Amino acid sequence: MGVDDTALLRKITWRIVPFVGILYMICILDRVNIGSVHHSLRESLHLSEAAFGQAVGVFFLGYCLMEIPSNLMMKKSSPSIWLSRIMVSWGILTIGLVFVSDLAGLLVVRVLLGMAEAGFFPGIMFFFMFWFSRKERTVRIAGVAIFGSIANVLGGIITYLILTYLEGVLGMYGWQWVFVIEGVPSVIAGVLVWFLLPDYPETTKWLTSEEKLHILNKLKRDNDPAPSVGDPDTSIANEDINAAVTESKGVSLLLAKSSNSKKISWREVRDTLLNTQNILFSLILFCRTAPAYMLSFFMPAIIHEFGFDPILSNLLTAPVQAVAICVQWAVAYNCDRTGKHAIHLIILGFLDIIGWEVLAYSLTTKSLPFQYATLTFVTATTSSIVSPALSWLTAGLRTSTSAATGTAMAISVANVGGYVGPLLMSYSMEWYGTYAYGIASAGGLMAFFVVGVIVIYVMQRTHKKEYGGYIEVKEDTGEHFAH
């Protein structure tokens, strides 16, 4: 009796996506909590608005520096081991923020925190390539990303409660309690990842032999070009799985029928880094990420500028993020259903441009409903872009080396926006006394995003090939590589 693909897909989705989503939720809570304590942290450490923006953004310098090396290390080890290391490291450093007493200490710990967390999200994208085909990834990536939006909902509520009820307890500021309470779960979750995260189908105990074969051969067909007459049979058989399990927990049969899957092809690393479409993809993701982090780190401050109390502003982020979750899921579902990633991104990009410019204008008005509705709209459009964009990116990365390098490269360049976005917002407030100018600049960045998506789409249509180009077999590795 054959394996039911739909039932099997449902099985692995429910086993993997919620668990990974919870890990990502913890990640986002720790990453953006500094934005939630914007007001109290600035008062305690006597920081200017510009200094606070530097402290927020410097995280991404360490993050970008270590992104590609971290993802390549995950290929050399295994997802469970490397993601566990990442989570325990950033959890300890998040708790370490309790002890900073000035700007210099804050900057140092933030840089180290970025280096520790580097590779987590691209590592998840890399990990998903070992479990889901290209057409299956968008909804699963969205499932994980939605947990990030849930973190934004919970983060505002948790921060509101901590700042309201724990300020001064045991002689600690409320912002110090935020870092402790949100840092400890990262350490605990990191330990659990080591034992609970399934690395690869062939080493997973809750799959039968038939299910393992079905997954591996489906993904191999998804990544390989159509075989020509006379080509040798490269399908994966039971003996291959048995050999992989016997040799090492970290061996993966996906993408290449080779027991040397841990080997890094430096030629593929170079070619992936120099690939024109990879570079364009990285740049457009930067243009989307800078505005996204303006929202992640400054939403409570923007709501405060509307006229609300600083602590209450954290609570008022929750409804905004709840709406964004619904829109994000609907977009991802429709994108997976139609397969038209570029069209979705172009439409969302145009809507986002309008949203950002209207939000900037709304700060000149005194209409709270108009301001809050516009903020909700732009949060929904901005957050809905990430899943189709990343699914479109990973569709063209066919080997483990190119996947590790390409995802890390794109997200590394994108996260430079995590440095630029907060600086634009901080200097907008410092120089002009309003966030309106920083918000307006987000609309300009999104215009470049739309232009970039159109350029990549036209390149693909012109050359009549998928993102990543043609497939060539590299003789030195035997793996298929997308140019």
Short mmCIF file of C-alpha atoms in Angstrom, two decimals:
data_model
loop_
_atom_site.label_atom_id
_atom_site.label_comp_id
_atom_site.label_asym_id
_atom_site.label_seq_id
_atom_site.Cartn_x
_atom_site.Cartn_y
_atom_site.Cartn_z
CA MET A 1 0.00 0.00 0.00
CA GLY A 2 1.44 3.40 -1.01
CA VAL A 3 2.05 6.33 1.29
CA ASP A 4 -0.71 8.97 1.45
CA ASP A 5 1.22 12.16 0.64
CA THR A 6 -1.43 14.50 2.04
CA ALA A 7 -1.64 12.66 5.35
CA LEU A 8 2.13 12.44 5.61
CA LEU A 9 2.53 16.15 4.88
CA ARG A 10 -0.01 16.94 7.57
CA LYS A 11 1.85 14.69 10.00
CA ILE A 12 5.27 16.28 9.54
CA THR A 13 3.76 19.79 9.45
CA TRP A 14 2.13 19.34 12.85
CA ARG A 15 5.25 17.71 14.25
CA ILE A 16 7.63 20.43 13.07
CA VAL A 17 5.98 23.79 12.37
CA PRO A 18 4.39 24.50 15.80
CA PHE A 19 7.59 23.51 17.62
CA VAL A 20 9.82 25.62 15.37
CA GLY A 21 7.22 28.41 15.54
CA ILE A 22 7.44 28.50 19.33
CA LEU A 23 11.22 28.74 19.06
CA TYR A 24 10.86 31.66 16.66
CA MET A 25 8.32 33.29 18.97
CA ILE A 26 10.87 33.18 21.78
CA CYS A 27 13.46 34.58 19.38
CA ILE A 28 11.31 37.57 18.44
CA LEU A 29 10.40 38.26 22.08
CA ASP A 30 14.10 38.49 22.94
CA ARG A 31 15.05 40.43 19.80
CA VAL A 32 12.52 43.27 20.03
CA ASN A 33 12.03 43.55 23.79
CA ILE A 34 14.42 46.51 23.86
CA GLY A 35 11.85 48.43 21.82
CA SER A 36 9.17 47.64 24.38
CA VAL A 37 11.24 49.22 27.18
CA HIS A 38 12.19 52.23 25.04
CA HIS A 39 10.99 54.86 27.52
CA SER A 40 12.10 53.29 30.81
CA LEU A 41 15.51 52.14 29.51
CA ARG A 42 16.31 55.59 28.13
CA GLU A 43 15.41 57.20 31.46
CA SER A 44 17.41 54.73 33.57
CA LEU A 45 20.59 54.86 31.46
CA HIS A 46 20.19 58.54 30.49
CA LEU A 47 20.25 57.79 26.75
CA SER A 48 19.44 60.25 24.00
CA GLU A 49 17.05 59.17 21.25
CA ALA A 50 20.00 58.75 18.84
CA ALA A 51 21.96 56.67 21.38
CA PHE A 52 18.97 54.40 21.86
CA GLY A 53 18.72 53.95 18.07
CA GLN A 54 22.39 52.96 17.98
CA ALA A 55 21.85 50.41 20.75
CA VAL A 56 18.93 48.90 18.87
CA GLY A 57 20.69 48.77 15.52
CA VAL A 58 24.15 47.62 16.62
CA PHE A 59 22.66 44.18 17.30
CA PHE A 60 22.47 43.65 13.55
CA LEU A 61 26.14 44.40 12.96
CA GLY A 62 27.10 41.33 14.97
CA TYR A 63 24.20 39.42 13.46
CA CYS A 64 25.21 40.13 9.86
CA LEU A 65 28.88 39.41 10.55
CA MET A 66 28.17 35.86 11.73
CA GLU A 67 25.13 34.94 9.60
CA ILE A 68 26.84 33.00 6.77
CA PRO A 69 29.46 31.29 8.99
CA SER A 70 26.68 30.23 11.35
CA ASN A 71 24.59 28.64 8.60
CA LEU A 72 27.60 26.80 7.19
CA MET A 73 28.34 25.49 10.67
CA MET A 74 24.80 24.13 10.87
CA LYS A 75 25.51 22.19 7.69
CA LYS A 76 28.68 20.80 9.29
CA SER A 77 26.91 19.81 12.51
CA SER A 78 23.11 19.32 12.48
CA PRO A 79 20.01 21.50 12.96
CA SER A 80 19.27 20.29 16.49
CA ILE A 81 22.82 20.83 17.76
CA TRP A 82 23.42 24.20 16.14
CA LEU A 83 20.02 25.76 16.81
CA SER A 84 20.34 24.60 20.43
CA ARG A 85 23.71 26.38 20.69
CA ILE A 86 22.23 29.55 19.22
CA MET A 87 19.28 29.66 21.62
CA VAL A 88 21.24 28.96 24.79
CA SER A 89 23.82 31.62 23.85
CA TRP A 90 21.34 34.38 23.13
CA GLY A 91 19.28 33.50 26.22
CA ILE A 92 22.29 33.93 28.49
CA LEU A 93 23.23 37.23 26.84
CA THR A 94 19.65 38.53 27.07
CA ILE A 95 19.74 37.94 30.82
CA GLY A 96 23.15 39.65 30.81
CA LEU A 97 21.51 42.90 29.70
CA VAL A 98 20.29 43.22 33.30
CA PHE A 99 23.81 44.21 34.37
CA VAL A 100 24.47 47.03 31.88
CA SER A 101 24.73 50.48 33.45
CA ASP A 102 25.71 52.76 30.59
CA LEU A 103 25.64 53.09 26.80
CA ALA A 104 29.02 51.40 26.27
CA GLY A 105 27.97 48.27 28.15
CA LEU A 106 24.64 48.19 26.33
CA LEU A 107 26.35 48.41 22.93
CA VAL A 108 28.81 45.61 23.73
CA VAL A 109 26.14 43.19 24.94
CA ARG A 110 23.88 44.03 21.98
CA VAL A 111 26.69 43.25 19.51
CA LEU A 112 27.42 39.94 21.24
CA LEU A 113 23.70 39.16 21.29
CA GLY A 114 23.53 39.66 17.53
CA MET A 115 26.52 37.37 16.98
CA ALA A 116 24.95 34.71 19.19
CA GLU A 117 21.58 34.80 17.44
CA ALA A 118 23.06 34.87 13.91
CA GLY A 119 21.94 31.98 11.76
CA PHE A 120 18.73 31.19 13.61
CA PHE A 121 16.11 32.28 11.07
CA PRO A 122 18.12 31.34 7.94
CA GLY A 123 18.86 28.10 9.75
CA ILE A 124 15.12 27.46 9.97
CA MET A 125 14.76 28.16 6.23
CA PHE A 126 17.65 25.77 5.55
CA PHE A 127 16.11 23.15 7.84
CA PHE A 128 12.75 23.35 6.06
CA MET A 129 14.42 22.48 2.76
CA PHE A 130 15.10 19.02 4.20
CA TRP A 131 11.41 18.47 4.93
CA PHE A 132 9.17 20.42 2.52
CA SER A 133 9.10 20.85 -1.26
CA ARG A 134 9.18 24.29 -2.86
CA LYS A 135 5.40 24.52 -3.31
CA GLU A 136 4.85 23.44 0.31
CA ARG A 137 7.15 25.97 1.96
CA THR A 138 5.26 29.27 1.79
CA VAL A 139 2.45 28.25 4.15
CA ARG A 140 4.92 26.53 6.51
CA ILE A 141 7.22 29.56 6.54
CA ALA A 142 4.15 31.71 7.17
CA GLY A 143 3.17 29.36 10.00
CA VAL A 144 6.51 30.05 11.67
CA ALA A 145 6.40 33.77 10.87
CA ILE A 146 2.93 34.02 12.42
CA PHE A 147 4.40 32.83 15.70
CA GLY A 148 6.69 35.85 15.39
CA SER A 149 3.61 38.06 15.07
CA ILE A 150 2.09 36.29 18.08
CA ALA A 151 5.29 37.18 19.94
CA ASN A 152 4.65 40.83 19.10
CA VAL A 153 1.11 40.51 20.47
CA LEU A 154 2.26 38.78 23.66
CA GLY A 155 5.34 40.97 23.98
CA GLY A 156 3.28 44.12 24.32
CA ILE A 157 1.01 42.53 26.93
CA ILE A 158 3.88 40.92 28.89
CA THR A 159 5.91 44.13 28.91
CA TYR A 160 2.88 46.13 30.05
CA LEU A 161 2.34 43.75 33.00
CA ILE A 162 6.03 43.65 33.96
CA LEU A 163 6.51 47.43 33.82
CA THR A 164 3.28 47.95 35.77
CA TYR A 165 3.73 45.38 38.55
CA LEU A 166 7.45 44.53 38.85
CA GLU A 167 9.02 47.99 38.76
CA GLY A 168 11.24 48.22 41.86
CA VAL A 169 10.76 44.60 42.98
CA LEU A 170 14.05 43.29 44.48
CA GLY A 171 15.55 46.66 43.69
CA MET A 172 15.36 46.11 39.93
CA TYR A 173 13.92 48.32 37.23
CA GLY A 174 10.99 47.02 35.21
CA TRP A 175 13.13 46.84 32.04
CA GLN A 176 15.59 44.55 33.87
CA TRP A 177 12.74 42.18 34.75
CA VAL A 178 11.70 42.14 31.08
CA PHE A 179 15.14 40.85 30.04
CA VAL A 180 15.21 38.20 32.80
CA ILE A 181 11.68 36.90 32.25
CA GLU A 182 12.09 36.75 28.45
CA GLY A 183 15.68 35.45 28.50
CA VAL A 184 15.23 32.38 30.72
CA PRO A 185 12.79 30.60 28.33
CA SER A 186 15.40 30.83 25.54
CA VAL A 187 17.91 28.85 27.59
CA ILE A 188 15.32 26.21 28.52
CA ALA A 189 14.05 25.93 24.94
CA GLY A 190 17.62 25.65 23.65
CA VAL A 191 18.21 22.58 25.79
CA LEU A 192 14.94 21.02 24.61
CA VAL A 193 15.85 21.61 20.94
CA TRP A 194 18.91 19.37 21.31
CA PHE A 195 16.66 16.44 22.20
CA LEU A 196 13.37 17.15 20.42
CA LEU A 197 14.09 18.69 17.02
CA PRO A 198 14.13 16.05 14.24
CA ASP A 199 17.15 16.73 12.04
CA TYR A 200 16.36 14.83 8.82
CA PRO A 201 13.65 12.45 7.63
CA GLU A 202 16.01 9.46 7.45
CA THR A 203 17.05 9.84 11.12
CA THR A 204 13.58 10.47 12.55
CA LYS A 205 12.06 7.74 14.71
CA TRP A 206 8.40 8.74 14.28
CA LEU A 207 8.50 8.03 10.52
CA THR A 208 8.20 4.57 9.02
CA SER A 209 10.72 3.36 6.44
CA GLU A 210 8.13 3.85 3.68
CA GLU A 211 7.42 7.41 4.83
CA LYS A 212 11.13 8.25 4.92
CA LEU A 213 11.59 6.97 1.39
CA HIS A 214 8.54 8.87 0.18
CA ILE A 215 9.72 12.20 1.66
CA LEU A 216 13.30 11.88 0.48
CA ASN A 217 12.48 10.85 -3.06
CA LYS A 218 9.78 13.53 -3.37
CA LEU A 219 12.24 16.21 -2.30
CA LYS A 220 14.95 14.79 -4.53
CA ARG A 221 12.60 14.99 -7.53
CA ASP A 222 11.69 18.51 -6.47
CA ASN A 223 15.35 19.57 -6.51
CA ASP A 224 16.72 17.52 -9.41
CA PRO A 225 16.20 18.26 -13.09
CA ALA A 226 14.22 15.72 -15.12
CA PRO A 227 16.49 12.73 -15.87
CA SER A 228 17.54 12.06 -19.45
CA VAL A 229 17.37 8.70 -21.18
CA GLY A 230 20.30 6.58 -20.10
CA ASP A 231 20.95 8.49 -16.86
CA PRO A 232 21.74 6.26 -13.87
CA ASP A 233 19.06 5.73 -11.24
CA THR A 234 19.75 8.15 -8.36
CA SER A 235 16.62 7.50 -6.32
CA ILE A 236 17.06 6.89 -2.62
CA ALA A 237 16.55 3.35 -1.38
CA ASN A 238 16.20 1.68 2.02
CA GLU A 239 19.88 0.77 2.13
CA ASP A 240 20.81 4.44 1.76
CA ILE A 241 18.67 5.34 4.78
CA ASN A 242 20.12 2.49 6.83
CA ALA A 243 23.65 3.62 5.98
CA ALA A 244 22.89 7.24 6.92
CA VAL A 245 21.39 6.28 10.26
CA THR A 246 24.31 3.98 11.03
CA GLU A 247 27.04 6.44 10.07
CA SER A 248 25.89 9.64 11.74
CA LYS A 249 22.94 11.58 13.08
CA GLY A 250 24.02 14.53 10.96
CA VAL A 251 24.09 12.92 7.51
CA SER A 252 21.40 14.06 5.08
CA LEU A 253 20.55 12.29 1.83
CA LEU A 254 18.59 15.25 0.50
CA LEU A 255 19.76 17.13 -2.60
CA ALA A 256 22.52 14.68 -3.43
CA LYS A 257 22.81 10.91 -3.13
CA SER A 258 26.09 11.13 -1.32
CA SER A 259 27.39 10.11 2.08
CA ASN A 260 29.59 13.22 1.98
CA SER A 261 26.74 15.66 2.56
CA LYS A 262 28.66 17.49 5.29
CA LYS A 263 31.28 18.64 2.79
CA ILE A 264 31.25 22.34 1.96
CA SER A 265 31.93 23.18 -1.68
CA TRP A 266 33.70 26.55 -1.56
CA ARG A 267 33.14 26.96 -5.29
CA GLU A 268 29.40 26.79 -4.66
CA VAL A 269 29.76 29.28 -1.80
CA ARG A 270 31.53 31.70 -4.16
CA ASP A 271 29.09 31.20 -7.02
CA THR A 272 26.09 31.64 -4.73
CA LEU A 273 27.48 34.87 -3.26
CA LEU A 274 28.19 36.28 -6.74
CA ASN A 275 24.91 35.19 -8.33
CA THR A 276 23.11 38.24 -9.74
CA GLN A 277 19.64 37.22 -8.62
CA ASN A 278 20.87 36.28 -5.14
CA ILE A 279 22.36 39.77 -4.82
CA LEU A 280 19.16 41.43 -6.05
CA PHE A 281 17.11 39.31 -3.69
CA SER A 282 19.32 40.32 -0.76
CA LEU A 283 18.93 44.02 -1.63
CA ILE A 284 15.14 43.93 -1.94
CA LEU A 285 14.89 42.08 1.36
CA PHE A 286 16.96 44.87 2.92
CA CYS A 287 14.45 47.40 1.57
CA ARG A 288 11.62 45.48 3.25
CA THR A 289 13.44 44.67 6.51
CA ALA A 290 14.35 48.24 7.46
CA PRO A 291 10.66 49.30 7.55
CA ALA A 292 9.72 46.06 9.31
CA TYR A 293 12.13 46.78 12.16
CA MET A 294 10.86 50.34 12.41
CA LEU A 295 7.59 48.72 13.44
CA SER A 296 9.16 46.00 15.60
CA PHE A 297 11.24 48.38 17.70
CA PHE A 298 9.22 51.61 17.56
CA MET A 299 5.56 50.64 17.43
CA PRO A 300 5.01 51.46 21.14
CA ALA A 301 6.83 54.77 20.61
CA ILE A 302 4.72 55.57 17.53
CA ILE A 303 1.53 54.86 19.49
CA HIS A 304 2.91 57.05 22.28
CA GLU A 305 3.27 59.86 19.71
CA PHE A 306 -0.41 59.37 18.90
CA GLY A 307 -0.98 60.61 22.46
CA PHE A 308 -1.17 57.48 24.63
CA ASP A 309 0.69 56.74 27.87
CA PRO A 310 4.13 55.05 27.28
CA ILE A 311 3.26 51.89 29.22
CA LEU A 312 -0.27 51.61 27.81
CA SER A 313 1.24 51.95 24.32
CA ASN A 314 2.75 48.47 24.72
CA LEU A 315 -0.69 46.99 25.35
CA LEU A 316 -2.15 48.76 22.32
CA THR A 317 0.30 46.99 19.98
CA ALA A 318 -1.55 43.71 20.55
CA PRO A 319 -4.68 44.38 18.39
CA VAL A 320 -2.51 45.71 15.57
CA GLN A 321 -0.43 42.53 15.52
CA ALA A 322 -3.52 40.32 15.78
CA VAL A 323 -4.91 41.77 12.55
CA ALA A 324 -1.50 41.33 10.90
CA ILE A 325 -1.52 37.62 11.78
CA CYS A 326 -4.82 37.05 9.95
CA VAL A 327 -3.70 38.93 6.83
CA GLN A 328 -0.31 37.21 6.83
CA TRP A 329 -1.88 33.76 6.87
CA ALA A 330 -4.39 34.61 4.12
CA VAL A 331 -1.63 35.95 1.85
CA ALA A 332 0.60 32.91 2.41
CA TYR A 333 -2.25 30.49 1.73
CA ASN A 334 -3.21 32.22 -1.51
CA CYS A 335 0.42 32.46 -2.57
CA ASP A 336 0.92 28.70 -2.07
CA ARG A 337 -2.36 28.01 -3.89
CA THR A 338 -1.51 30.10 -6.95
CA GLY A 339 2.30 29.86 -6.94
CA LYS A 340 2.49 33.53 -8.02
CA HIS A 341 4.99 34.83 -5.50
CA ALA A 342 6.17 37.85 -7.51
CA ILE A 343 2.66 39.13 -8.23
CA HIS A 344 1.76 38.95 -4.54
CA LEU A 345 4.95 40.80 -3.61
CA ILE A 346 4.35 43.58 -6.15
CA ILE A 347 0.77 44.16 -4.98
CA LEU A 348 1.74 44.05 -1.30
CA GLY A 349 4.66 46.38 -1.99
CA PHE A 350 2.46 49.02 -3.64
CA LEU A 351 -0.05 48.83 -0.78
CA ASP A 352 2.80 49.14 1.71
CA ILE A 353 4.14 52.30 0.05
CA ILE A 354 0.71 53.91 0.33
CA GLY A 355 0.37 52.74 3.95
CA TRP A 356 3.70 54.19 5.10
CA GLU A 357 3.14 57.58 3.48
CA VAL A 358 -0.40 57.84 4.86
CA LEU A 359 0.89 56.86 8.32
CA ALA A 360 3.49 59.65 8.12
CA TYR A 361 0.74 62.09 7.19
CA SER A 362 -1.51 60.82 9.98
CA LEU A 363 0.99 62.06 12.59
CA THR A 364 0.13 65.61 11.51
CA THR A 365 -3.54 64.99 12.33
CA LYS A 366 -5.27 64.64 15.68
CA SER A 367 -7.52 61.73 14.66
CA LEU A 368 -6.65 58.73 16.84
CA PRO A 369 -8.92 56.28 14.93
CA PHE A 370 -7.33 57.32 11.62
CA GLN A 371 -3.80 56.99 13.02
CA TYR A 372 -4.45 53.62 14.65
CA ALA A 373 -6.21 52.20 11.57
CA THR A 374 -3.35 53.30 9.32
CA LEU A 375 -0.77 51.74 11.64
CA THR A 376 -2.77 48.49 11.57
CA PHE A 377 -2.91 48.54 7.77
CA VAL A 378 0.82 49.10 7.27
CA THR A 379 1.71 46.45 9.87
CA ALA A 380 -0.44 43.90 8.04
CA THR A 381 1.05 44.62 4.61
CA THR A 382 4.65 44.76 5.84
CA SER A 383 4.45 41.51 7.81
CA SER A 384 2.72 39.65 4.94
CA ILE A 385 5.65 40.15 2.58
CA VAL A 386 8.20 37.95 4.34
CA SER A 387 6.72 34.48 3.68
CA PRO A 388 6.26 34.71 -0.12
CA ALA A 389 9.61 36.49 -0.42
CA LEU A 390 11.57 33.81 1.41
CA SER A 391 9.72 30.99 -0.34
CA TRP A 392 10.58 32.58 -3.69
CA LEU A 393 14.22 32.84 -2.62
CA THR A 394 14.63 29.25 -1.41
CA ALA A 395 12.94 27.81 -4.52
CA GLY A 396 16.15 28.35 -6.48
CA LEU A 397 18.67 27.04 -3.97
CA ARG A 398 19.14 23.40 -4.88
CA THR A 399 22.11 22.06 -2.86
CA SER A 400 22.82 22.07 0.84
CA THR A 401 25.81 24.38 0.37
CA SER A 402 24.00 26.87 -1.88
CA ALA A 403 20.95 26.72 0.42
CA ALA A 404 23.03 27.40 3.54
CA THR A 405 24.93 30.21 1.82
CA GLY A 406 22.07 31.77 -0.13
CA THR A 407 19.58 31.98 2.74
CA ALA A 408 22.22 33.29 5.13
CA MET A 409 23.46 35.84 2.57
CA ALA A 410 19.98 37.18 1.83
CA ILE A 411 18.91 37.42 5.47
CA SER A 412 22.29 38.83 6.50
CA VAL A 413 22.07 41.69 3.98
CA ALA A 414 18.39 42.14 4.80
CA ASN A 415 19.16 42.55 8.48
CA VAL A 416 21.43 45.50 7.80
CA GLY A 417 17.99 47.08 7.62
CA GLY A 418 17.70 46.30 11.30
CA TYR A 419 20.50 48.80 11.86
CA VAL A 420 19.36 51.41 9.33
CA GLY A 421 15.64 51.41 10.20
CA PRO A 422 16.00 52.23 13.92
CA LEU A 423 18.57 54.94 13.14
CA LEU A 424 16.18 56.61 10.68
CA MET A 425 13.45 56.61 13.33
CA SER A 426 15.72 57.82 16.15
CA TYR A 427 17.22 60.68 14.19
CA SER A 428 13.79 61.64 12.88
CA MET A 429 12.64 62.13 16.47
CA GLU A 430 15.90 63.74 17.62
CA TRP A 431 16.08 66.28 14.78
CA TYR A 432 12.40 66.99 14.06
CA GLY A 433 10.56 65.94 17.22
CA THR A 434 8.41 63.41 15.33
CA TYR A 435 8.75 59.95 13.78
CA ALA A 436 6.97 61.12 10.62
CA TYR A 437 10.14 61.60 8.57
CA GLY A 438 11.50 58.16 9.46
CA ILE A 439 8.14 56.64 8.58
CA ALA A 440 8.05 58.48 5.24
CA SER A 441 11.53 57.09 4.41
CA ALA A 442 10.10 53.58 4.85
CA GLY A 443 7.75 54.26 1.95
CA GLY A 444 10.76 55.21 -0.18
CA LEU A 445 12.55 51.97 0.69
CA MET A 446 9.47 49.99 -0.23
CA ALA A 447 9.42 51.71 -3.63
CA PHE A 448 12.89 50.27 -4.27
CA PHE A 449 11.57 46.89 -3.06
CA VAL A 450 8.81 46.92 -5.68
CA VAL A 451 11.23 47.92 -8.45
CA GLY A 452 13.58 45.11 -7.43
CA VAL A 453 10.83 42.49 -7.46
CA ILE A 454 9.75 43.63 -10.93
CA VAL A 455 13.36 43.43 -12.20
CA ILE A 456 13.80 39.85 -10.90
CA TYR A 457 10.40 38.85 -12.28
CA VAL A 458 11.22 40.28 -15.72
CA MET A 459 14.62 38.52 -15.69
CA GLN A 460 12.91 35.21 -14.98
CA ARG A 461 10.27 35.72 -17.64
CA THR A 462 12.79 36.89 -20.21
CA HIS A 463 15.07 33.92 -19.75
CA LYS A 464 12.12 31.52 -19.29
CA LYS A 465 13.60 29.89 -16.23
CA GLU A 466 12.95 29.71 -12.53
CA TYR A 467 14.74 31.85 -10.01
CA GLY A 468 18.23 30.43 -9.62
CA GLY A 469 18.66 29.73 -13.31
CA TYR A 470 19.67 26.55 -15.04
CA ILE A 471 20.93 23.48 -13.27
CA GLU A 472 24.46 22.32 -13.73
CA VAL A 473 26.07 19.23 -12.21
CA LYS A 474 29.34 20.03 -10.53
CA GLU A 475 31.75 17.17 -11.04
CA ASP A 476 33.66 17.77 -7.82
CA THR A 477 30.60 17.37 -5.59
CA GLY A 478 28.04 15.52 -7.66
CA GLU A 479 25.42 17.94 -6.38
CA HIS A 480 23.06 19.95 -8.51
CA PHE A 481 23.69 23.66 -8.31
CA ALA A 482 21.49 26.54 -9.39
CA HIS A 483 23.23 29.48 -11.03
#
